[in-house]
Coordinates of C-alpha atoms in Angstrom, one line a residue:
M1 CA 56.6 -61.8 20.4
S2 CA 53.7 -62.3 22.7
C3 CA 50.1 -62.4 21.5
P4 CA 47.8 -59.6 22.6
A5 CA 45.6 -60.4 25.4
K6 CA 42.2 -61.9 24.5
Q7 CA 39.6 -59.2 24.6
S8 CA 36.4 -60.2 26.3
S9 CA 33.2 -59.4 24.5
V10 CA 31.0 -56.6 26.0
P11 CA 27.9 -58.2 27.5
P12 CA 24.6 -56.9 26.0
V13 CA 22.8 -54.3 28.0
D14 CA 19.7 -55.5 29.8
F15 CA 17.1 -52.8 29.5
E16 CA 14.5 -54.9 31.3
G17 CA 16.1 -54.1 34.6
D18 CA 16.2 -50.3 33.9
P19 CA 13.0 -49.0 32.3
M20 CA 14.0 -45.4 33.0
T21 CA 16.9 -45.8 30.6
I22 CA 14.4 -46.4 27.8
V23 CA 12.4 -43.3 28.8
Y24 CA 15.5 -41.1 29.0
T25 CA 16.7 -42.4 25.6
L26 CA 13.4 -41.9 23.8
G27 CA 13.0 -38.5 25.5
F28 CA 16.5 -37.3 24.5
T29 CA 15.9 -38.6 20.9
A30 CA 12.7 -36.7 20.7
I31 CA 14.3 -33.5 22.0
V32 CA 17.1 -33.8 19.4
I33 CA 14.6 -34.3 16.6
A34 CA 12.4 -31.4 17.8
I35 CA 15.4 -29.1 18.0
S36 CA 16.5 -30.1 14.5
L37 CA 13.0 -29.6 13.0
G38 CA 12.5 -26.4 15.0
Y39 CA 15.9 -25.0 13.8
R40 CA 15.0 -25.9 10.2
K41 CA 11.6 -24.2 10.5
L42 CA 13.0 -21.2 12.2
W43 CA 15.8 -20.8 9.6
T44 CA 13.3 -21.3 6.7
A45 CA 11.0 -18.6 8.2
Y46 CA 13.9 -16.3 8.8
W47 CA 15.4 -16.8 5.3
D48 CA 12.0 -16.1 3.7
H49 CA 11.4 -13.2 6.0
R50 CA 14.8 -11.6 5.1
I51 CA 15.7 -12.7 1.6
G52 CA 12.5 -13.1 -0.5
P53 CA 12.2 -14.6 -4.0
L54 CA 15.4 -16.0 -5.6
G55 CA 17.0 -14.2 -8.4
M56 CA 15.3 -10.9 -7.4
R57 CA 16.2 -7.7 -5.6
R58 CA 13.9 -5.7 -3.4
I59 CA 12.8 -2.2 -4.3
G60 CA 12.6 0.3 -1.4
K61 CA 14.4 2.0 1.4
Q62 CA 15.4 -0.2 4.3
G63 CA 16.0 1.0 7.9
D64 CA 14.9 4.4 9.3
R65 CA 12.4 6.5 7.4
N66 CA 13.6 9.7 5.7
L67 CA 10.9 11.5 7.7
S68 CA 11.8 10.0 11.1
R69 CA 13.1 13.5 12.1
E70 CA 9.6 15.0 11.5
F71 CA 9.1 14.7 15.2
A72 CA 12.0 17.0 16.0
K73 CA 10.9 20.5 17.1
E74 CA 13.3 22.2 14.7
Y75 CA 11.8 20.4 11.8
Q76 CA 8.2 21.2 12.5
K77 CA 8.4 24.8 11.3
S78 CA 9.5 26.1 7.9
D79 CA 12.5 28.3 7.7
E80 CA 11.2 31.6 6.3
K81 CA 14.6 32.2 4.8
T82 CA 14.2 29.3 2.4
V83 CA 10.9 30.4 0.9
G84 CA 11.3 31.0 -2.8
K85 CA 14.8 29.7 -2.9
D86 CA 16.5 26.5 -4.1
E87 CA 16.5 25.0 -0.6
W88 CA 13.0 23.5 -1.3
R89 CA 13.7 19.8 -1.7
V90 CA 12.2 16.4 -1.9
E91 CA 12.4 14.8 1.6
A92 CA 10.7 11.5 1.0
L93 CA 9.0 9.4 -1.7
F94 CA 6.4 6.7 -1.3
D95 CA 4.8 4.0 -3.4
Y96 CA 1.5 2.2 -2.5
P97 CA 1.6 -1.0 -4.6
I98 CA -1.8 -2.1 -3.5
K99 CA -4.3 0.8 -3.0
S100 CA -4.9 1.7 0.6
T101 CA -2.3 -0.7 2.1
Y102 CA 0.9 0.1 3.9
P103 CA 3.4 2.2 1.9
I104 CA 6.8 1.4 0.5
E105 CA 9.4 4.2 1.0
V106 CA 11.8 4.6 -1.9
Q107 CA 14.8 6.8 -2.6
E108 CA 13.8 7.3 -6.2
S109 CA 10.9 6.5 -8.5
V110 CA 10.3 6.4 -12.3
V111 CA 7.5 8.7 -13.3
Q112 CA 4.9 7.2 -15.7
A113 CA 1.8 8.9 -17.2
H114 CA -0.3 7.1 -14.6
G115 CA 2.0 8.0 -11.7
F116 CA 5.0 6.4 -10.0
E117 CA 6.0 3.1 -11.7
H118 CA 4.8 0.9 -8.8
D119 CA 2.2 3.1 -7.3
R120 CA -1.4 1.7 -6.9
Q121 CA -1.0 -0.9 -9.6
F122 CA -3.1 -3.3 -7.6
C123 CA -6.4 -3.0 -5.7
F124 CA -8.4 -5.3 -3.4
A125 CA -12.1 -5.3 -4.0
Q126 CA -15.1 -6.9 -2.4
W127 CA -18.3 -8.2 -4.0
Y128 CA -21.2 -5.9 -3.5
E129 CA -24.8 -7.1 -3.5
P130 CA -27.7 -4.6 -3.6
T131 CA -29.9 -4.9 -0.5
P132 CA -33.5 -3.9 0.2
K133 CA -34.1 -0.5 1.9
G134 CA -37.1 0.2 4.1
G135 CA -38.9 -3.1 3.2
E136 CA -38.6 -2.5 -0.6
E137 CA -37.9 -5.4 -2.9
V138 CA -34.3 -5.4 -4.0
N139 CA -35.1 -6.1 -7.6
K140 CA -38.0 -3.6 -7.8
S141 CA -37.4 -1.4 -10.9
P142 CA -37.1 2.3 -10.2
K143 CA -39.6 4.7 -11.8
E144 CA -36.9 5.7 -14.2
E145 CA -33.9 3.5 -15.1
P146 CA -30.6 5.4 -14.3
E147 CA -28.3 6.0 -17.2
K148 CA -26.1 3.0 -17.9
G149 CA -22.7 3.2 -16.3
T150 CA -23.6 5.8 -13.7
T151 CA -23.2 5.2 -10.0
A152 CA -26.9 4.9 -9.6
W153 CA -27.0 2.3 -12.3
W154 CA -24.2 0.3 -10.8
N155 CA -25.8 0.4 -7.3
L156 CA -28.7 -1.5 -8.6
R157 CA -26.5 -4.4 -9.7
P158 CA -24.0 -6.7 -8.1
H159 CA -20.4 -5.6 -8.7
W160 CA -16.9 -5.3 -7.3
T161 CA -16.0 -2.3 -5.3
C162 CA -12.6 -1.2 -4.0
L163 CA -11.4 -1.6 -0.4
T164 CA -10.0 1.5 1.3
Q165 CA -9.0 2.3 4.8
R166 CA -12.0 4.6 5.1
K167 CA -14.2 1.5 5.7
V168 CA -11.5 -1.1 6.3
P169 CA -8.9 0.5 8.5
R170 CA -6.9 -2.7 9.1
L171 CA -5.8 -2.5 5.4
T172 CA -2.9 -0.5 6.7
L173 CA -1.6 -3.8 8.3
V174 CA -1.3 -5.4 4.9
K175 CA 2.3 -4.8 3.8
T176 CA 3.8 -5.3 0.4
E177 CA 7.2 -5.8 -1.1
I178 CA 8.3 -5.2 -4.7
W179 CA 10.9 -7.6 -6.1
V180 CA 12.3 -7.1 -9.6
P181 CA 14.7 -9.4 -11.6
D182 CA 18.4 -9.1 -10.7
P183 CA 20.5 -10.3 -13.7
H184 CA 23.6 -10.2 -11.4
S185 CA 22.1 -12.7 -8.9
R186 CA 23.5 -16.2 -9.2
D187 CA 19.9 -17.5 -8.8
Y188 CA 18.7 -15.4 -11.8
D189 CA 16.8 -17.5 -14.4
E190 CA 15.4 -16.0 -17.6
E191 CA 12.8 -18.7 -17.7
D192 CA 11.4 -18.0 -14.2
E193 CA 7.8 -16.9 -14.3
Y194 CA 8.4 -13.9 -12.1
V195 CA 11.3 -12.8 -14.3
K196 CA 9.1 -13.0 -17.3
S197 CA 6.5 -10.8 -15.6
G198 CA 9.0 -8.2 -14.6
G199 CA 9.0 -9.1 -10.9
C200 CA 7.0 -10.2 -8.0
L201 CA 4.6 -8.6 -5.6
V202 CA 4.9 -10.1 -2.1
V203 CA 1.9 -9.5 0.2
K204 CA 2.0 -10.1 3.9
F205 CA -0.7 -9.6 6.5
P206 CA -1.1 -10.6 10.2
F207 CA -3.3 -13.5 11.2
T208 CA -3.6 -15.2 14.6
P209 CA -5.9 -18.2 14.8
S210 CA -7.3 -19.6 18.0
L211 CA -4.3 -21.3 19.7
N212 CA -4.3 -25.0 19.8
P213 CA -1.6 -27.8 20.0
L214 CA -1.3 -27.8 16.2
N215 CA -0.4 -24.2 15.7
I216 CA 1.2 -23.0 19.0
W217 CA 4.7 -23.8 17.6
S218 CA 4.0 -21.7 14.5
V219 CA 3.0 -18.8 16.6
F220 CA 6.1 -19.1 18.7
V221 CA 8.3 -19.2 15.6
A222 CA 6.6 -16.1 14.1
R223 CA 7.3 -14.2 17.3
L224 CA 10.9 -15.4 17.5
V225 CA 11.6 -14.4 13.9
T226 CA 10.4 -10.9 14.4
W227 CA 11.7 -10.6 18.0
N228 CA 8.3 -9.3 19.0
W229 CA 6.4 -11.4 21.5
K230 CA 3.1 -9.7 20.7
S231 CA 3.6 -10.4 17.0
E232 CA 0.8 -12.2 15.1
L233 CA 1.4 -15.0 12.5
T234 CA 2.2 -13.6 9.1
V235 CA 0.5 -15.0 6.1
T236 CA 2.3 -14.4 2.8
F237 CA 1.4 -14.8 -0.8
R238 CA 3.0 -13.7 -4.1
V239 CA 1.6 -12.6 -7.5
P240 CA 3.3 -11.7 -10.8
L241 CA 4.1 -8.0 -10.9
N242 CA 3.3 -7.3 -14.5
P243 CA 2.1 -10.4 -16.3
T244 CA 2.7 -10.6 -20.0
S245 CA -0.2 -11.1 -22.4
S246 CA 0.7 -14.8 -22.8
Q247 CA 0.7 -15.2 -19.0
V248 CA -2.7 -13.5 -18.8
R249 CA -4.1 -16.0 -21.4
E250 CA -2.4 -19.0 -19.8
K251 CA -3.6 -18.2 -16.3
G252 CA -7.1 -17.0 -17.4
Y253 CA -7.0 -13.6 -15.7
A254 CA -10.4 -12.1 -16.6
S255 CA -10.8 -8.4 -17.3
D256 CA -13.6 -6.9 -15.2
K257 CA -14.8 -3.5 -14.0
F258 CA -14.9 -2.4 -10.4
N259 CA -15.9 0.7 -8.5
I260 CA -13.5 3.3 -7.2
F261 CA -15.9 5.9 -5.9
M262 CA -17.6 7.6 -8.9
D263 CA -15.4 5.7 -11.4
Y264 CA -15.4 2.2 -12.8
P265 CA -12.0 1.3 -14.3
S266 CA -11.1 -2.1 -15.7
G267 CA -8.7 -4.5 -14.1
L268 CA -7.2 -8.0 -14.4
N269 CA -8.7 -10.2 -11.8
M270 CA -5.7 -12.1 -10.4
S271 CA -7.6 -13.8 -7.5
S272 CA -6.7 -17.3 -8.9
E273 CA -3.1 -16.7 -7.8
I274 CA -4.1 -16.7 -4.2
P275 CA -5.1 -20.0 -2.4
G276 CA -8.7 -20.2 -1.0
Q277 CA -7.4 -20.7 2.6
T278 CA -5.4 -17.4 2.3
W279 CA -8.5 -15.6 1.1
K280 CA -10.4 -16.9 4.2
Q281 CA -7.5 -15.7 6.5
L282 CA -7.4 -12.3 4.8
R283 CA -11.2 -11.8 5.2
Y284 CA -10.8 -12.8 8.9
A285 CA -7.9 -10.4 9.4
L286 CA -9.8 -7.5 7.8
G287 CA -13.1 -8.2 9.5
L288 CA -15.0 -8.9 6.2
S289 CA -17.4 -11.6 5.1
N290 CA -17.9 -10.8 1.4
R291 CA -16.0 -12.4 -1.3
L292 CA -12.7 -10.6 -2.1
A293 CA -10.6 -10.2 -5.3
L294 CA -7.3 -8.7 -6.3
F295 CA -7.2 -6.6 -9.4
R296 CA -4.2 -5.4 -11.3
L297 CA -4.1 -2.4 -13.6
D298 CA -4.9 -3.5 -17.2
L299 CA -2.4 -1.6 -19.2
T300 CA -4.4 -2.3 -22.4
K301 CA -7.3 -0.2 -21.1
N302 CA -6.3 3.3 -20.0
R303 CA -8.2 4.9 -17.1
N304 CA -8.5 8.4 -18.6
L305 CA -8.4 11.4 -16.4
Y306 CA -10.4 14.6 -17.0
K307 CA -11.6 16.7 -14.0
C308 CA -9.1 19.5 -13.4
A309 CA -6.3 18.0 -15.5
P310 CA -5.0 19.7 -18.6
N311 CA -6.7 18.4 -21.7
E312 CA -5.0 16.2 -24.4
E313 CA -4.2 19.2 -26.6
Q314 CA -2.4 21.0 -23.7
L315 CA -0.5 17.9 -22.5
D316 CA 0.2 16.4 -25.9
Y317 CA -1.2 13.1 -24.4
Q318 CA -4.3 12.0 -22.7
A319 CA -4.0 12.3 -18.9
R320 CA -4.6 9.0 -17.1
L321 CA -4.1 7.3 -13.8
S322 CA -3.8 3.9 -12.1
Y323 CA -6.0 3.1 -9.0
Q324 CA -5.4 6.4 -7.3
D325 CA -8.5 8.2 -6.1
S326 CA -8.3 11.1 -8.6
Y327 CA -4.8 12.0 -10.0
P328 CA -1.6 10.2 -10.8
L329 CA 0.7 12.1 -8.3
S330 CA 0.2 13.8 -5.0
I331 CA 2.5 16.1 -3.2
Q332 CA 2.6 17.1 0.5
N333 CA 4.3 20.1 2.1
M334 CA 5.8 19.0 5.4
S335 CA 5.3 22.4 7.1
S336 CA 1.6 22.2 6.3
I337 CA 1.4 18.8 7.8
M338 CA 3.2 20.0 10.9
A339 CA 1.0 23.0 11.3
T340 CA -2.1 20.9 11.0
E341 CA -0.8 18.3 13.6
E342 CA 0.3 21.0 16.0
E343 CA -3.3 22.2 16.2
C344 CA -4.5 18.6 16.8
L345 CA -2.0 18.1 19.6
K346 CA -3.4 21.2 21.4
K347 CA -6.8 19.5 21.8
K348 CA -7.7 17.4 24.8
L349 CA -8.4 14.0 23.1
E350 CA -9.5 10.8 24.7
I351 CA -7.0 8.9 22.5
K352 CA -3.7 10.7 22.1
F353 CA -3.1 12.0 18.6
T354 CA 0.2 10.7 17.2
P355 CA 1.7 13.0 14.5
D356 CA 2.7 11.0 11.5
S357 CA 3.0 12.3 7.9
R358 CA 2.2 8.9 6.5
R359 CA -1.5 9.5 7.5
Y360 CA -1.8 11.7 4.4
R361 CA -0.5 9.1 1.9
G362 CA 1.3 11.4 -0.5
N363 CA 3.8 10.3 -3.1
I364 CA 6.1 13.2 -2.7
Y365 CA 6.9 15.0 0.6
I366 CA 8.9 18.3 0.4
S367 CA 10.5 20.7 2.8
G368 CA 11.1 24.4 2.5
P369 CA 7.8 26.2 1.8
K370 CA 5.9 27.9 4.6
P371 CA 2.7 26.2 5.8
F372 CA 0.0 26.1 3.1
D373 CA 2.1 27.9 0.5
E374 CA 1.1 25.2 -2.0
D375 CA -2.5 26.2 -2.1
D376 CA -2.2 28.2 -5.3
W377 CA 0.6 26.4 -7.1
T378 CA -0.4 25.5 -10.7
Q379 CA 3.0 24.4 -12.1
I380 CA 6.2 23.3 -10.4
Q381 CA 9.5 21.9 -11.4
I382 CA 11.1 18.9 -9.5
G383 CA 14.7 18.2 -10.6
D384 CA 14.8 19.0 -14.3
H385 CA 11.1 18.3 -15.2
K386 CA 7.8 20.2 -14.9
Y387 CA 4.5 19.1 -13.4
H388 CA 1.0 20.5 -13.7
V389 CA -0.5 21.1 -10.3
S390 CA -4.1 20.4 -11.1
C391 CA -6.1 20.8 -7.9
R392 CA -6.0 20.6 -4.1
T393 CA -6.3 17.4 -2.2
T394 CA -9.7 17.2 -0.5
R395 CA -9.6 15.2 2.7
C396 CA -11.9 12.5 4.0
Q397 CA -11.6 10.7 7.4
L398 CA -8.7 8.4 6.2
P399 CA -6.0 10.5 7.9
T400 CA -7.7 9.7 11.3
N401 CA -6.4 6.1 10.8
D402 CA -3.2 5.3 12.6
P403 CA -0.9 3.9 9.9
D404 CA 0.8 1.4 12.3
T405 CA -2.1 0.1 14.3
G406 CA -5.1 0.3 11.9
I407 CA -7.2 2.1 14.6
L408 CA -9.6 4.6 13.0
T409 CA -10.4 7.2 15.7
M410 CA -13.7 8.3 14.3
K411 CA -15.0 9.4 17.7
Q412 CA -12.5 12.2 18.0
N413 CA -12.0 12.4 14.2
E414 CA -8.7 14.3 14.0
P415 CA -7.3 15.8 11.9
Q416 CA -10.5 15.6 9.9
N417 CA -12.4 18.0 12.3
W418 CA -9.7 20.6 12.2
L419 CA -9.3 20.4 8.4
K420 CA -13.1 20.8 7.9
K421 CA -13.2 23.8 10.2
N422 CA -10.1 25.6 9.1
R423 CA -9.2 24.4 5.6
R424 CA -12.4 24.5 3.5
I425 CA -10.7 26.8 1.0
D426 CA -12.0 25.4 -2.3
A427 CA -15.3 26.5 -3.8
G428 CA -15.7 23.2 -5.6
S429 CA -15.8 21.1 -2.4
D430 CA -16.9 21.4 1.2
A431 CA -14.1 19.2 2.4
G432 CA -10.9 20.4 4.2
C433 CA -7.9 20.6 1.9
L434 CA -4.3 19.5 2.6
G435 CA -1.8 18.8 -0.2
M436 CA -2.0 19.1 -4.0
Q437 CA -2.6 16.7 -6.9
M438 CA -0.4 16.7 -10.0
V439 CA -0.1 15.5 -13.6
P440 CA 3.3 15.0 -15.3
T441 CA 4.1 16.9 -18.4
K442 CA 5.0 14.8 -21.4
E443 CA 8.7 15.5 -21.0
A444 CA 8.5 14.3 -17.4
I445 CA 7.3 10.8 -18.4
G446 CA 10.1 8.3 -18.0
S447 CA 12.2 10.6 -15.8
V448 CA 13.2 9.8 -12.2
I449 CA 12.3 11.8 -9.1
R450 CA 14.9 11.4 -6.3
V451 CA 15.1 12.3 -2.6
G452 CA 17.0 15.5 -2.5
D453 CA 15.7 16.9 -5.8
V454 CA 15.2 20.7 -5.8
V455 CA 11.6 21.9 -6.0
K456 CA 10.7 25.3 -7.7
V457 CA 7.3 26.9 -8.2
L458 CA 6.9 28.1 -11.8
R459 CA 3.3 29.4 -11.7
R460 CA 0.6 30.2 -9.3
G461 CA -3.2 30.7 -9.9
E462 CA -6.7 29.8 -8.9
H463 CA -8.2 26.3 -8.3
L464 CA -11.7 24.9 -8.4
Y465 CA -12.2 21.3 -7.5
V466 CA -14.2 19.0 -9.8
T467 CA -15.7 15.8 -8.4
K468 CA -17.3 14.1 -11.4
P469 CA -14.9 12.0 -13.6
D470 CA -16.8 12.2 -16.9
P471 CA -15.1 14.2 -19.8
E472 CA -18.0 16.6 -20.1
F473 CA -17.2 18.0 -16.6
Q474 CA -13.5 18.6 -17.4
R475 CA -12.6 22.1 -16.1
P476 CA -10.5 24.3 -18.3
V477 CA -7.1 25.2 -16.7
L478 CA -7.6 28.4 -14.8

């Protein structure tokens, strides 16, 4: 048996004679590392973009909007044959978790005394400082001190005031997600802080800094994740959905008052949940310089509603609301919206008017009634439950804001101009009206409204709008 041939050793590679080999090797290594890190960053961004908090499920309708067919000609006019019949139905439902931000469309929603379960539970506010007018001293006492708690009294003092698209149109670019605990998820953990608080509110807004070598890769990844090469970076933060009393104490959420028009409700200041850098980015994205805060509805301090709502004796409970402008629920008739927008489309406008029912920020959108049939409703039934229709929805310039771009077309001011000219139908207000405001009956509290529910009118009557929120101005039901 012969021995195997002796293997000669491989001579060492002499790099000194081939410097390009070193360059190629280092370059190839750098590319491999960059691809690995890039893949990890891209996948992490994609995962967070698509999946969200662990152990949770997302609330809301995904994919096409229920009202996507509103642009079809056959949908823009009510079928007269359906008026007064059971073909009146709920077409779409919307929550607005943070007041005046982009909506979440849902297939169903639980009705609470203060509105839909997740509707306007949060509100951004900015710090207001009184400023001198016409050379006057800012702290100069007025001849007569305004009554404490009135708007005039508050205007003389620093305070928080809510943000809305009326003055900050880019709020529509702030998007939210509601995530609630999912016991069936393999990642579900009863001790998780978000599980204890009943869920998590995810808030996202666009932010693009000045490009530099340090952030150009992040901008590229953001655009790759969304498959939109015009996309901005997305900044994300999360807050507990409904913190428990122990969480409120542990995290030091202070209860404070802030202004919503003529009202000054209390709220839990949850600003400490948001990093300082994120606040700076949000102010930049919204075009603001004042200090901002995020308030959550304080469920221990009801925001009572009077105005045109039924009184406590009639309802068998005290009407209340979250951070809505005036009432807990709003309803929109699609044929009324289409009739309004058809008139706007007839005008020769510098900026083309884009019909979009989301401009009107209703909770409930229905089909079936003829245009403006809703003007004299006083009680309706949705599904199996009844609702008081308290007053008409008076319109400001907010519907002139494009819900997708945040461009407020004040110059042409449509549909505001058309509404003020043709829909000033309420003796209690000089504003144009479109839509109705509602209060749930006691029996409706805890029920669920679903897309497809039948809508019936039970009573009709007169309306007279009331502006002031104080109980002494409450109007008896007409």
